[in-house]
Tab-separated table of C-alpha atoms in Angstrom:
chain	number	residue	atom	x	y	z
W	1	THR	CA	126.459	54.759	74.527
W	2	ALA	CA	127.693	55.205	78.065
W	3	THR	CA	126.457	55.378	81.576
W	4	CYS	CA	126.865	56.514	84.532
W	5	THR	CA	125.340	56.309	88.191
W	6	ALA	CA	126.076	59.107	90.845
W	7	THR	CA	125.003	59.584	94.251
W	8	VAL	CA	123.793	63.022	95.242
W	9	GLU	CA	123.424	63.952	99.168
W	10	VAL	CA	121.140	66.933	99.814
W	11	LEU	CA	122.016	68.509	103.423
W	12	ASP	CA	119.011	70.383	104.686
W	13	VAL	CA	120.881	72.571	107.400
W	14	THR	CA	118.743	75.562	107.057
W	15	ALA	CA	116.285	75.888	110.369
W	16	PRO	CA	112.386	76.525	109.328
W	17	ILE	CA	111.168	79.432	110.034
W	18	LEU	CA	107.993	79.724	111.936
W	19	VAL	CA	106.206	82.610	112.320
W	20	CYS	CA	102.642	82.233	114.491
W	21	GLN	CA	99.662	84.466	115.375
W	22	ASP	CA	97.188	84.647	118.470
W	23	VAL	CA	94.158	82.673	118.634
W	24	THR	CA	91.320	82.707	120.910
W	25	ILE	CA	90.566	79.018	121.773
W	26	GLU	CA	87.354	77.700	123.251
W	27	VAL	CA	87.780	74.759	125.418
W	28	GLY	CA	85.017	72.217	126.543
W	29	PRO	CA	83.684	71.348	129.933
W	30	ASP	CA	86.304	69.131	130.673
W	31	GLY	CA	88.597	71.747	130.243
W	32	THR	CA	89.999	70.451	126.746
W	33	THR	CA	89.453	70.761	122.511
W	34	ASP	CA	90.767	69.667	119.228
W	35	ILE	CA	93.113	72.325	117.446
W	36	ASP	CA	94.253	72.337	114.083
W	37	PRO	CA	97.682	73.577	113.996
W	38	GLU	CA	97.186	75.409	111.098
W	39	ILE	CA	95.368	77.923	112.498
W	40	LEU	CA	98.436	78.585	114.606
W	41	LEU	CA	100.495	79.874	111.548
W	42	ALA	CA	100.109	83.755	110.714
W	43	ASN	CA	99.911	84.332	107.044
W	44	ALA	CA	101.199	88.161	105.164
W	45	PRO	CA	97.944	89.663	104.059
W	46	SER	CA	97.182	90.591	100.182
W	47	THR	CA	98.760	93.836	98.635
W	48	PHE	CA	98.331	96.130	95.628
W	49	GLU	CA	99.765	97.905	93.145
W	50	ALA	CA	98.074	100.486	90.744
W	51	MET	CA	98.638	100.552	87.438
W	52	VAL	CA	97.584	104.046	85.203
W	53	ILE	CA	97.386	103.076	81.747
W	54	GLY	CA	97.620	106.349	79.520
W	55	SER	CA	95.734	107.245	76.588
W	56	ASP	CA	96.397	106.894	72.286
W	57	ASN	CA	92.822	107.583	70.729
W	58	GLN	CA	94.148	108.835	67.248
W	59	SER	CA	92.418	111.615	68.444
W	60	GLY	CA	95.985	114.207	67.913
W	61	THR	CA	94.561	116.337	71.041
W	62	GLU	CA	96.134	116.293	75.077
W	63	GLY	CA	93.744	113.933	77.035
W	64	PHE	CA	94.073	112.968	80.596
W	65	THR	CA	93.574	109.442	82.763
W	66	ASP	CA	93.148	110.182	85.845
W	67	PHE	CA	92.868	107.722	89.534
W	68	THR	CA	91.746	109.717	92.340
W	69	VAL	CA	90.958	109.093	96.065
W	70	ASN	CA	88.885	111.546	98.558
W	71	VAL	CA	91.242	112.240	101.767
W	72	THR	CA	89.337	111.837	104.891
W	73	ALA	CA	92.091	111.838	107.400
W	74	ASP	CA	95.740	113.493	107.230
W	75	GLU	CA	98.334	111.120	106.104
W	76	THR	CA	101.646	111.042	104.670
W	77	VAL	CA	101.816	109.059	101.044
W	78	SER	CA	104.955	107.462	99.518
W	79	PHE	CA	105.150	105.369	96.898
W	80	ASP	CA	107.511	103.925	94.107
W	81	TRP	CA	106.470	104.405	90.289
W	82	MET	CA	107.609	102.210	86.971
W	83	TYR	CA	106.858	104.661	84.022
W	84	THR	CA	107.470	102.422	80.543
W	85	LEU	CA	106.519	104.505	76.823
W	86	ASN	CA	105.387	103.384	74.131
W	87	ASP	CA	105.377	106.443	72.069
W	88	THR	CA	108.347	109.073	71.602
W	89	PRO	CA	109.853	110.767	74.640
W	90	GLY	CA	108.545	114.467	75.009
W	91	PHE	CA	104.661	114.075	73.887
W	92	ASP	CA	103.538	111.541	77.412
W	93	SER	CA	104.008	111.688	81.173
W	94	PHE	CA	103.073	110.694	84.801
W	95	GLY	CA	102.838	112.423	87.662
W	96	TYR	CA	100.082	112.977	90.740
W	97	LEU	CA	97.496	114.934	91.069
W	98	LEU	CA	96.756	116.761	94.548
W	99	ASN	CA	92.962	118.986	94.380
W	100	GLY	CA	93.253	119.275	90.681
W	101	THR	CA	96.825	120.638	90.177
W	102	TYR	CA	99.243	118.145	88.181
W	103	THR	CA	102.740	117.774	89.368
W	104	GLN	CA	104.595	116.003	86.623
W	105	LEU	CA	107.404	113.394	88.102
W	106	THR	CA	108.462	112.062	84.713
W	107	ASP	CA	111.451	113.574	82.828
W	108	PRO	CA	110.016	114.421	78.861
W	109	ALA	CA	113.723	113.871	77.872
W	110	GLN	CA	113.613	110.403	78.585
W	111	GLY	CA	112.089	107.121	77.792
W	112	ASN	CA	111.227	104.595	80.241
W	113	GLN	CA	112.349	105.797	83.940
W	114	ASN	CA	111.159	105.215	87.727
W	115	GLY	CA	111.383	106.962	90.643
W	116	SER	CA	110.224	107.707	94.236
W	117	GLU	CA	107.949	110.213	95.553
W	118	THR	CA	106.296	111.617	99.126
W	119	VAL	CA	103.294	113.766	99.444
W	120	ASN	CA	101.831	115.294	102.496
W	121	LEU	CA	97.959	115.111	102.416
W	122	VAL	CA	95.387	116.952	104.698
W	123	ALA	CA	91.561	115.589	105.374
W	124	GLY	CA	89.449	117.018	102.311
W	125	ASP	CA	92.357	116.920	99.993
W	126	VAL	CA	91.282	114.938	96.537
W	127	PHE	CA	94.876	113.245	95.380
W	128	GLY	CA	95.805	110.515	93.102
W	129	PHE	CA	97.698	109.702	89.611
W	130	ARG	CA	97.277	111.442	86.221
W	131	SER	CA	98.476	109.824	83.003
W	132	GLN	CA	98.630	112.489	80.584
W	133	THR	CA	99.748	112.583	76.704
W	134	ASP	CA	99.465	115.834	74.348
W	135	ASP	CA	98.957	114.206	71.192
W	136	ASN	CA	96.993	110.587	71.843
W	137	ILE	CA	98.842	109.200	68.316
W	138	PHE	CA	101.927	106.844	68.301
W	139	GLY	CA	101.563	104.967	71.560
W	140	ASN	CA	100.226	105.355	75.211
W	141	ASN	CA	102.030	104.726	78.745
W	142	GLU	CA	101.737	102.812	81.317
W	143	THR	CA	102.977	103.358	84.766
W	144	LEU	CA	102.839	100.745	87.908
W	145	ILE	CA	102.747	102.214	91.101
W	146	THR	CA	104.221	100.112	94.380
W	147	ASN	CA	105.178	100.095	97.451
W	148	PHE	CA	102.429	102.622	98.528
W	149	THR	CA	102.435	103.677	102.003
W	150	PRO	CA	100.662	103.613	104.047
W	151	GLY	CA	98.665	100.499	102.183
W	152	PHE	CA	96.082	100.782	99.684
W	153	GLU	CA	93.469	99.924	102.806
W	154	GLY	CA	91.195	101.989	104.936
W	155	GLN	CA	90.922	105.554	103.572
W	156	PHE	CA	92.905	104.342	100.229
W	157	ALA	CA	91.579	101.083	99.623
W	158	PRO	CA	90.575	100.365	95.999
W	159	ASP	CA	86.892	100.487	96.472
W	160	ASN	CA	87.431	104.160	97.025
W	161	TRP	CA	89.521	105.365	94.046
W	162	GLU	CA	87.639	106.603	90.533
W	163	LEU	CA	89.199	106.345	87.165
W	164	THR	CA	88.089	109.658	85.346
W	165	LEU	CA	88.953	109.902	81.767
W	166	THR	CA	89.364	113.278	79.798
W	167	ASN	CA	89.728	112.507	76.090
W	168	SER	CA	91.325	109.159	77.068
W	169	ASP	CA	90.778	105.283	76.253
W	170	GLY	CA	93.372	104.671	78.971
W	171	ASP	CA	92.628	102.733	81.850
W	172	ALA	CA	93.389	102.207	86.070
W	173	PHE	CA	93.408	99.543	87.885
W	174	PHE	CA	94.477	97.473	91.117
W	175	ILE	CA	97.037	94.479	90.765
W	176	GLU	CA	96.170	92.085	93.858
W	177	ILE	CA	99.430	90.235	94.898
W	178	PRO	CA	97.838	87.537	96.783
W	179	GLY	CA	99.368	86.780	100.433
W	180	GLY	CA	100.922	83.575	101.802
W	181	PRO	CA	102.208	81.866	104.695
W	182	LEU	CA	104.859	83.207	106.383
W	183	SER	CA	106.739	80.019	108.039
W	184	PHE	CA	108.303	77.991	105.999
W	185	ASP	CA	111.749	75.715	105.810
W	186	ALA	CA	114.650	75.585	103.414
W	187	CYS	CA	112.930	73.810	100.569
W	188	GLY	CA	109.871	76.342	100.977
W	189	ILE	CA	107.320	73.985	102.034
W	190	THR	CA	104.517	75.982	103.975
W	191	VAL	CA	102.501	72.664	105.093
W	192	LEU	CA	102.637	72.061	108.787
W	193	ALA	CA	103.397	68.367	109.846
W	194	THR	CA	103.199	67.743	113.787
W	195	ASP	CA	102.379	64.463	116.003
W	196	ILE	CA	102.132	66.654	118.987
W	197	THR	CA	98.218	65.540	120.087
W	198	GLU	CA	98.249	67.113	123.287
W	199	VAL	CA	99.276	70.478	124.810
W	200	THR	CA	99.127	71.678	128.487
W	201	CYS	CA	98.693	75.293	129.035
W	202	ASP	CA	98.700	77.036	132.159
């Protein structure tokens, strides 16, 4: 049995990235305070993606899975969508709803597909996503909505959306993408180490 020994030199030549955030610090009567360096680092917030799952309840008739929200302020929204079909093309679709009117985004002649869309909304509108099936048999469809702008927050926060099932055993829900530190080094380490124990502020 042959063996060999090798020496590997790892060169860390990529500068670390440090992204800080504004913080409010209270000082004591003597003008000093203790600071945990971690509170100075900025973090990316959590984001959300939406999943709309179509029906396949074996009824043999049309069904809808609607995921809608009431618009309280004028806004232009945009989003990407990725559609996965578990049925033969031509019997299912995905699109968006605006005040009850369905705009189909998928091509009925294709199976799996994706795209992007922009929609202008005004206060008082009801906007949402729809998964539609003609026959409710032989398989459903699933659509993932990503990069929703202005984000699933404010008037579009997850708690404001309503699921409506019409002859459907489908579902719709949000997937949370956890945020995290924006500061890291070339090795992906996000823990801050410091030997600075005293800072003077002007």
